[in-house]
Short mmCIF file of C-alpha atoms in Angstrom, two decimals:
data_model
loop_
_atom_site.label_atom_id
_atom_site.label_comp_id
_atom_site.label_asym_id
_atom_site.label_seq_id
_atom_site.Cartn_x
_atom_site.Cartn_y
_atom_site.Cartn_z
CA PHE A 29 -0.28 2.02 -15.66
CA ARG A 30 -0.61 1.80 -19.44
CA SER A 31 2.44 -0.36 -19.69
CA MET A 32 0.74 -2.62 -17.04
CA LEU A 33 -2.56 -3.01 -19.16
CA GLU A 34 -0.35 -3.77 -22.24
CA LYS A 35 1.49 -6.41 -20.50
CA SER A 36 -1.14 -8.24 -19.02
CA LEU A 37 -2.93 -8.26 -22.25
CA ILE A 38 -6.39 -8.26 -20.23
CA GLY A 39 -8.86 -5.67 -21.85
CA ASP A 40 -10.86 -5.48 -18.66
CA LEU A 41 -8.00 -4.24 -16.50
CA GLU A 42 -8.85 -0.88 -18.26
CA SER A 43 -11.41 -0.12 -15.88
CA SER A 44 -9.54 -0.91 -12.66
CA VAL A 45 -6.55 1.24 -14.17
CA ARG A 46 -8.86 4.23 -14.66
CA GLU A 47 -10.13 3.86 -11.15
CA LEU A 48 -6.64 4.13 -9.91
CA ILE A 49 -5.69 7.19 -11.94
CA LYS A 50 -8.67 9.23 -10.41
CA ASN A 51 -6.55 8.80 -7.11
CA SER A 52 -3.97 11.38 -6.50
CA LYS A 53 -0.88 10.19 -7.89
CA GLU A 54 0.85 11.93 -4.68
CA ASP A 55 -1.35 9.87 -2.43
CA ILE A 56 -0.70 6.50 -4.49
CA LEU A 57 3.15 7.13 -4.34
CA ILE A 58 3.13 7.93 -0.62
CA LYS A 59 1.03 4.90 0.12
CA LYS A 60 3.00 2.53 -1.92
CA THR A 61 6.11 3.66 -0.14
CA THR A 62 4.70 3.80 3.19
CA ASN A 63 3.59 0.13 2.46
CA ILE A 64 7.11 -1.01 1.71
CA VAL A 65 8.45 0.75 4.70
CA LEU A 66 5.93 -0.70 6.85
CA GLN A 67 6.73 -4.30 5.72
CA ALA A 68 10.17 -3.44 6.38
CA GLY A 69 9.54 -2.47 9.90
CA VAL A 70 7.36 -5.62 10.36
CA ASN A 71 10.51 -7.70 9.26
CA ILE A 72 12.72 -5.78 11.71
CA ARG A 73 10.36 -6.24 14.66
CA GLU A 74 10.10 -10.11 13.99
CA LYS A 75 13.77 -10.26 13.91
CA LEU A 76 14.16 -8.43 17.05
CA HIS A 77 11.47 -10.68 18.59
CA ILE A 78 13.47 -13.78 17.75
CA LYS A 79 16.52 -12.11 19.10
CA SER A 80 14.63 -11.32 22.21
CA LEU A 81 13.53 -15.08 22.59
CA ASN A 82 17.24 -16.14 22.19
CA VAL A 83 18.57 -13.89 24.70
CA LYS A 84 15.86 -14.85 27.26
CA GLU A 85 16.59 -18.46 26.63
CA CYS A 86 20.32 -17.71 27.53
CA ILE A 87 19.05 -15.89 30.84
CA ASN A 88 16.83 -18.62 31.66
CA ASN A 89 19.45 -21.34 30.93
CA TYR A 90 22.15 -19.88 32.75
CA SER A 91 19.72 -19.68 35.78
CA LYS A 92 18.84 -23.17 35.65
CA PRO A 93 20.56 -26.19 37.37
CA ASP A 94 21.93 -28.85 35.40
CA ALA A 95 19.08 -31.51 35.76
CA GLU A 96 16.73 -29.12 34.65
CA LEU A 97 18.79 -27.95 31.56
CA GLU A 98 18.92 -31.82 30.71
CA ASP A 99 15.29 -32.09 30.74
CA LYS A 100 15.04 -28.88 28.59
CA ILE A 101 17.40 -30.05 26.02
CA TYR A 102 15.48 -33.33 25.72
CA ASN A 103 12.09 -31.66 25.60
CA LEU A 104 13.40 -29.21 22.82
CA GLY A 105 14.66 -32.23 20.76
CA GLU A 106 11.16 -33.76 21.07
CA VAL A 107 9.35 -30.62 19.94
CA GLN A 108 11.85 -30.39 17.00
CA ARG A 109 11.26 -33.91 16.03
CA LYS A 110 7.48 -33.71 16.22
CA LEU A 111 7.34 -30.58 14.25
CA LYS A 112 9.69 -31.84 11.62
CA HIS A 113 7.64 -34.93 11.12
CA ARG A 114 4.50 -32.81 10.95
CA ILE A 115 6.13 -30.41 8.45
CA ASP A 116 7.10 -33.30 6.10
CA ASP A 117 3.26 -34.42 6.17
CA LEU A 118 2.14 -30.87 5.50
CA LEU A 119 4.49 -30.43 2.48
CA GLY A 120 3.21 -33.74 0.99
CA GLU A 121 -0.38 -32.31 1.45
CA MET A 122 0.70 -29.10 -0.06
CA ASP A 123 2.15 -30.91 -3.28
CA THR A 124 -1.21 -32.55 -3.51
CA VAL A 125 -3.02 -29.20 -3.43
CA PHE A 126 -0.74 -27.40 -5.80
CA ASP A 127 -0.76 -30.33 -8.50
CA ASP A 128 -4.62 -30.96 -8.27
CA ASN A 129 -5.25 -27.26 -8.56
CA VAL A 130 -2.94 -26.72 -11.62
CA GLU A 131 -4.40 -30.06 -13.19
CA LYS A 132 -7.91 -28.71 -12.96
CA THR A 133 -7.00 -25.40 -14.32
CA VAL A 134 -5.41 -26.88 -17.36
CA GLU A 135 -8.65 -29.07 -17.73
CA LYS A 136 -10.92 -26.13 -17.53
CA LEU A 137 -8.73 -24.21 -20.08
CA TRP A 138 -8.76 -27.22 -22.51
CA ASP A 139 -12.60 -27.52 -22.09
CA LEU A 140 -12.92 -23.51 -22.63
CA SER A 141 -10.88 -24.20 -26.11
CA GLU A 142 -12.90 -26.75 -27.05
CA PHE A 143 -16.24 -25.31 -26.25
CA THR A 144 -15.17 -22.10 -28.26
CA GLU A 145 -13.96 -23.83 -31.17
CA ASN A 146 -17.18 -25.92 -31.48
CA SER A 147 -19.35 -22.75 -31.18
CA ILE A 148 -17.28 -21.12 -33.75
CA SER A 149 -17.48 -24.22 -36.18
CA LYS A 150 -21.14 -24.19 -35.69
CA ASP A 151 -21.19 -20.64 -36.80
CA ILE A 152 -19.41 -21.24 -40.06
CA ASP A 153 -21.53 -24.13 -40.81
CA GLU A 154 -24.76 -22.10 -40.35
CA ALA A 155 -23.41 -18.85 -41.88
CA SER A 156 -25.06 -18.04 -45.50
CA LEU A 157 -22.74 -18.23 -48.15
CA LEU A 158 -23.92 -14.56 -49.27
CA HIS A 159 -22.86 -13.02 -45.93
CA LEU A 160 -19.40 -14.76 -45.16
CA GLY A 161 -17.94 -11.30 -44.40
CA SER A 162 -19.70 -11.11 -41.07
CA LEU A 163 -18.00 -14.36 -39.77
CA GLU A 164 -14.67 -12.36 -39.15
CA TYR A 165 -16.53 -10.25 -36.50
CA THR A 166 -18.38 -13.18 -35.06
CA ILE A 167 -15.36 -15.40 -34.89
CA SER A 168 -13.02 -12.54 -33.40
CA ARG A 169 -15.54 -11.56 -30.91
CA LYS A 170 -15.56 -15.11 -29.52
CA ILE A 171 -11.76 -15.59 -29.50
CA ASP A 172 -11.15 -12.43 -28.04
CA LYS A 173 -13.18 -13.35 -24.80
CA MET A 174 -10.73 -16.22 -24.20
CA PRO A 175 -7.78 -13.91 -22.84
CA ARG A 176 -10.53 -12.95 -20.23
CA GLU A 177 -11.53 -16.34 -19.37
CA ILE A 178 -7.94 -17.60 -19.10
CA SER A 179 -7.26 -14.43 -16.78
CA ARG A 180 -10.26 -15.51 -14.35
CA GLU A 181 -9.17 -19.12 -14.33
CA THR A 182 -5.45 -18.03 -13.48
CA GLU A 183 -6.43 -15.84 -10.74
CA MET A 184 -8.73 -18.42 -9.59
CA LEU A 185 -5.75 -20.98 -9.47
CA LEU A 186 -3.70 -18.51 -7.39
CA LYS A 187 -6.81 -17.98 -4.95
CA ASN A 188 -7.24 -21.48 -4.55
CA LEU A 189 -3.57 -22.15 -3.80
CA SER A 190 -3.35 -19.22 -1.43
CA SER A 191 -6.47 -20.78 0.43
CA GLY A 192 -5.15 -24.40 0.37
CA LEU A 193 -1.79 -23.02 2.03
CA GLU A 194 -3.86 -20.89 4.56
CA GLU A 195 -5.66 -23.96 5.89
CA LYS A 196 -2.23 -25.77 6.19
CA VAL A 197 -0.58 -22.77 8.11
CA ILE A 198 -3.78 -22.70 10.44
CA ASP A 199 -3.24 -26.45 11.05
CA PHE A 200 0.40 -26.23 11.52
CA CYS A 201 -0.17 -23.13 14.11
CA ASP A 202 -2.50 -25.46 16.14
CA GLU A 203 -0.22 -28.06 16.12
CA ILE A 204 2.87 -25.99 17.23
CA GLU A 205 0.52 -24.68 20.13
CA ASP A 206 -0.29 -28.14 21.16
CA ILE A 207 3.13 -29.67 20.90
CA VAL A 208 5.16 -26.84 22.60
CA ASN A 209 2.36 -26.73 25.32
CA LYS A 210 2.96 -30.60 25.94
CA TYR A 211 6.64 -30.58 26.02
CA MET A 212 7.60 -27.03 27.50
CA PRO A 213 4.61 -26.17 29.88
CA ASP A 214 6.56 -24.12 32.20
CA ASP A 215 6.91 -20.95 29.92
CA PRO A 216 5.69 -21.77 26.44
CA ASP A 217 4.21 -18.38 25.42
CA ASP A 218 7.14 -16.69 23.75
CA LEU A 219 8.47 -19.78 21.87
CA ILE A 220 4.76 -20.41 20.48
CA TYR A 221 4.10 -16.59 19.47
CA THR A 222 7.60 -16.72 17.78
CA LEU A 223 6.94 -20.06 15.83
CA LYS A 224 3.65 -19.18 14.81
CA SER A 225 4.79 -15.54 13.54
CA MET A 226 7.22 -17.34 11.50
CA VAL A 227 4.67 -19.40 9.61
CA LYS A 228 1.87 -16.78 9.21
CA GLY A 229 3.39 -15.10 5.98
CA TYR A 230 1.30 -17.55 4.10
CA LYS A 231 0.22 -15.30 1.18
CA PHE A 232 1.21 -17.32 -1.99
CA SER A 233 2.97 -14.80 -4.41
CA ILE A 234 4.98 -15.42 -7.51
CA PRO A 235 8.01 -13.09 -8.07
CA GLU A 236 9.02 -11.49 -11.39
CA SER A 237 11.18 -13.91 -13.42
CA ASN A 238 13.34 -11.25 -14.51
CA ASP A 239 13.86 -9.50 -11.18
CA ASN A 240 16.23 -10.80 -8.53
CA SER A 241 16.11 -7.90 -6.18
CA GLU A 242 13.23 -7.25 -3.69
CA LYS A 243 9.85 -9.09 -4.71
CA SER A 244 7.41 -6.83 -6.09
CA ASN A 245 3.79 -6.48 -4.55
CA ASP A 246 1.70 -9.16 -5.01
CA ASN A 247 -0.71 -7.65 -7.60
CA GLU A 248 2.17 -7.27 -10.01
CA ASP A 249 3.38 -10.85 -9.46
CA ASP A 250 0.01 -12.19 -10.12
CA GLU A 251 -0.17 -9.86 -13.36
CA SER A 252 3.19 -11.19 -14.40
CA LEU A 253 1.73 -15.12 -14.06
CA VAL A 254 -1.09 -14.08 -16.12
CA ALA A 255 0.70 -12.51 -18.76
CA ASP A 256 2.98 -15.42 -19.07
CA ILE A 257 -0.14 -17.79 -19.55
CA LEU A 258 -1.89 -15.54 -22.05
CA LYS A 259 1.23 -15.86 -24.24
CA ILE A 260 0.08 -19.27 -24.72
CA VAL A 261 -3.16 -17.92 -26.58
CA PHE A 262 -1.17 -15.78 -28.86
CA VAL A 263 1.44 -18.35 -29.99
CA SER A 264 -0.22 -18.66 -33.23
CA PRO A 265 -2.65 -15.63 -33.99
CA LEU A 266 -5.88 -15.75 -35.80
CA VAL A 267 -5.70 -14.64 -39.18
CA ILE A 268 -8.84 -14.06 -41.35
CA ASP A 269 -9.21 -11.74 -44.25
CA PHE A 270 -12.71 -11.75 -45.53
CA PHE A 271 -12.59 -15.10 -47.16
CA THR A 272 -15.08 -16.29 -49.69
CA GLN A 273 -15.09 -19.87 -48.81
CA LYS A 274 -16.13 -21.48 -45.54
CA ASP A 275 -13.15 -23.78 -45.71
CA ASP A 276 -10.71 -21.01 -45.56
CA TYR A 277 -12.34 -19.92 -42.53
CA ARG A 278 -12.20 -23.30 -40.93
CA ASP A 279 -8.62 -23.79 -41.90
CA ALA A 280 -7.97 -20.48 -40.21
CA VAL A 281 -9.69 -21.26 -37.09
CA ASN A 282 -8.34 -24.79 -37.04
CA LYS A 283 -4.70 -23.32 -37.16
CA TYR A 284 -5.44 -21.00 -34.41
CA PHE A 285 -6.71 -23.74 -32.04
CA ARG A 286 -3.97 -26.16 -33.02
CA GLY A 287 -1.47 -23.57 -31.84
CA LEU A 288 -2.83 -23.52 -28.11
CA ASP A 289 -1.06 -25.39 -25.43
CA PHE A 290 -2.68 -25.11 -22.20
CA ASP A 291 -0.34 -28.08 -20.99
CA ALA A 292 2.35 -25.33 -20.96
CA LEU A 293 0.69 -23.92 -17.99
CA LYS A 294 2.50 -27.02 -16.08
CA LYS A 295 5.52 -26.09 -17.16
CA ILE A 296 5.02 -22.21 -16.24
CA MET A 297 3.85 -23.33 -12.65
CA LYS A 298 6.91 -25.91 -12.13
CA PRO A 299 9.21 -23.45 -10.70
CA GLN A 300 6.69 -21.86 -8.50
CA LYS A 301 6.03 -25.12 -6.51
CA GLU A 302 9.24 -24.85 -4.51
CA ILE A 303 8.14 -21.33 -3.76
CA TYR A 304 4.92 -22.65 -2.60
CA ARG A 305 6.35 -25.25 -0.39
CA ASP A 306 8.78 -22.63 1.13
CA SER A 307 5.98 -20.52 1.99
CA LEU A 308 5.35 -22.72 5.10
CA HIS A 309 8.48 -21.66 6.54
CA GLY A 310 9.48 -25.06 7.97
CA ASP A 311 12.95 -24.71 7.50
CA ALA A 312 13.31 -21.56 9.55
CA VAL A 313 11.06 -23.11 12.31
CA LEU A 314 13.48 -26.03 12.56
CA ALA A 315 16.38 -23.78 12.42
CA LEU A 316 15.07 -21.77 15.32
CA LEU A 317 14.68 -24.98 17.45
CA ASN A 318 17.99 -25.92 16.55
CA LYS A 319 19.48 -22.62 17.77
CA LEU A 320 17.64 -22.92 21.15
CA ASN A 321 18.94 -26.26 21.67
CA LYS A 322 22.44 -25.04 20.99
CA ILE A 323 21.98 -22.34 23.43
CA ALA A 324 20.78 -24.90 26.00
CA GLU A 325 23.77 -27.24 25.50
CA GLU A 326 26.15 -24.27 25.85
CA ALA A 327 24.76 -23.23 29.05
CA LYS A 328 24.99 -26.85 30.29
CA ASN A 329 28.50 -27.25 28.90
CA ASN A 330 29.73 -23.75 30.15
CA LYS A 331 30.41 -24.35 33.92
CA GLU A 332 32.61 -21.54 34.53
CA GLY A 333 31.72 -17.90 33.61
CA LYS A 334 27.98 -18.41 34.11
CA GLU A 335 27.43 -15.25 36.06
CA GLN A 336 29.28 -13.10 33.36
CA LYS A 337 27.18 -14.83 30.72
CA LEU A 338 24.31 -14.19 32.47
CA LEU A 339 24.97 -10.38 33.10
CA GLU A 340 25.94 -10.11 29.38
CA ALA A 341 22.61 -11.61 28.36
CA GLN A 342 20.55 -9.23 30.75
CA THR A 343 22.34 -6.20 29.31
CA GLU A 344 21.70 -7.35 25.69
CA LEU A 345 18.12 -7.99 26.47
CA LYS A 346 17.59 -4.49 27.75
CA GLN A 347 18.96 -2.93 24.43
CA VAL A 348 16.73 -5.37 22.45
CA ASP A 349 13.62 -4.29 24.54
CA SER A 350 14.75 -0.48 23.79
CA ASP A 351 14.98 -1.38 19.90
CA MET A 352 11.59 -3.28 20.06
CA ALA A 353 10.10 -0.02 21.68
CA VAL A 354 11.28 2.23 19.10
CA VAL A 355 10.16 -0.02 16.11
CA LYS A 356 6.73 -0.63 17.44
CA LYS A 357 6.24 3.31 17.95
CA GLN A 358 7.38 3.66 14.12
CA LEU A 359 5.14 0.96 12.96
CA GLU A 360 1.97 2.63 14.86
CA GLU A 361 2.85 5.93 13.08
CA MET A 362 3.10 4.39 9.77
CA ASN A 363 -0.13 2.48 10.39
CA LYS A 364 -1.66 6.12 11.21
CA GLN A 365 -0.41 7.40 7.75
CA LEU A 366 -2.00 4.69 5.89
CA ILE A 367 -5.33 5.16 7.45
CA GLU A 368 -5.11 8.91 6.78
CA ILE A 369 -4.23 8.28 3.04
CA GLY A 370 -7.10 5.78 2.84
#
């Protein structure tokens, strides 16, 4: 935990770290492990649900006459076309949300810097020549507040991005339901559920830049970004050594503030924009619809062996349902463990 504190460079994390240490280390380890396993279980459940949808589509398609299959293929194409158009629009809107929030954060950080510098300059101007030594404490105290303020603005940036993404996902889910109900009214529920589940993982999280394995948890990811941004503040450290002239203090403060570069935040956030766009899972939605279309095409073109294909699909569905029941039970047990741990 101490390494986390040092990495983030945020002094006010210490209280939250102390609070964590109060908990049993064993409980913390169990809870973290259970959460990881629980998420893996959820991922397996969603994959099984997609597989179940595919198999059900096979059964449904091989049971339909050609004329109905033709209509279904056309309607699936319409769903895919309209959702792709909406995804393109949403990605454009998300780009605007991302760029605007980053730009506003940069402006706030520059305003913070200007305000702090002006306040320190006023302190220097008003300081008595007989008590210049006290300026070191006054100046350092004000500059020491900047990392906390920068941390707050960075966390607010991530919060605003997540909130903006959530709004787009809710809009997208509503449109998925409307479009599928319009073009596939006979049995839309499974498809609507699956598509909406694919896009509901909308929590925006930034992976560790030096970790190519599984993404770490959201708090660690956010701390990594905060640490990267706080490095901007320490490019040119403040050096004060009980000067005897006001101009010496002015020079030291001027050197410190000229070393800040909050525009670097745009560079830091640039690689995260694609992650933000990917959070909508639009490609996965279109890929699934494309797969369903191919399944329908195959059923239409495979005139021979329909009975055998139908039998194989029914057998596979029984296995998928059995696997789903096992995963569901395991998830329920892990959720109980998390409740007991607290």
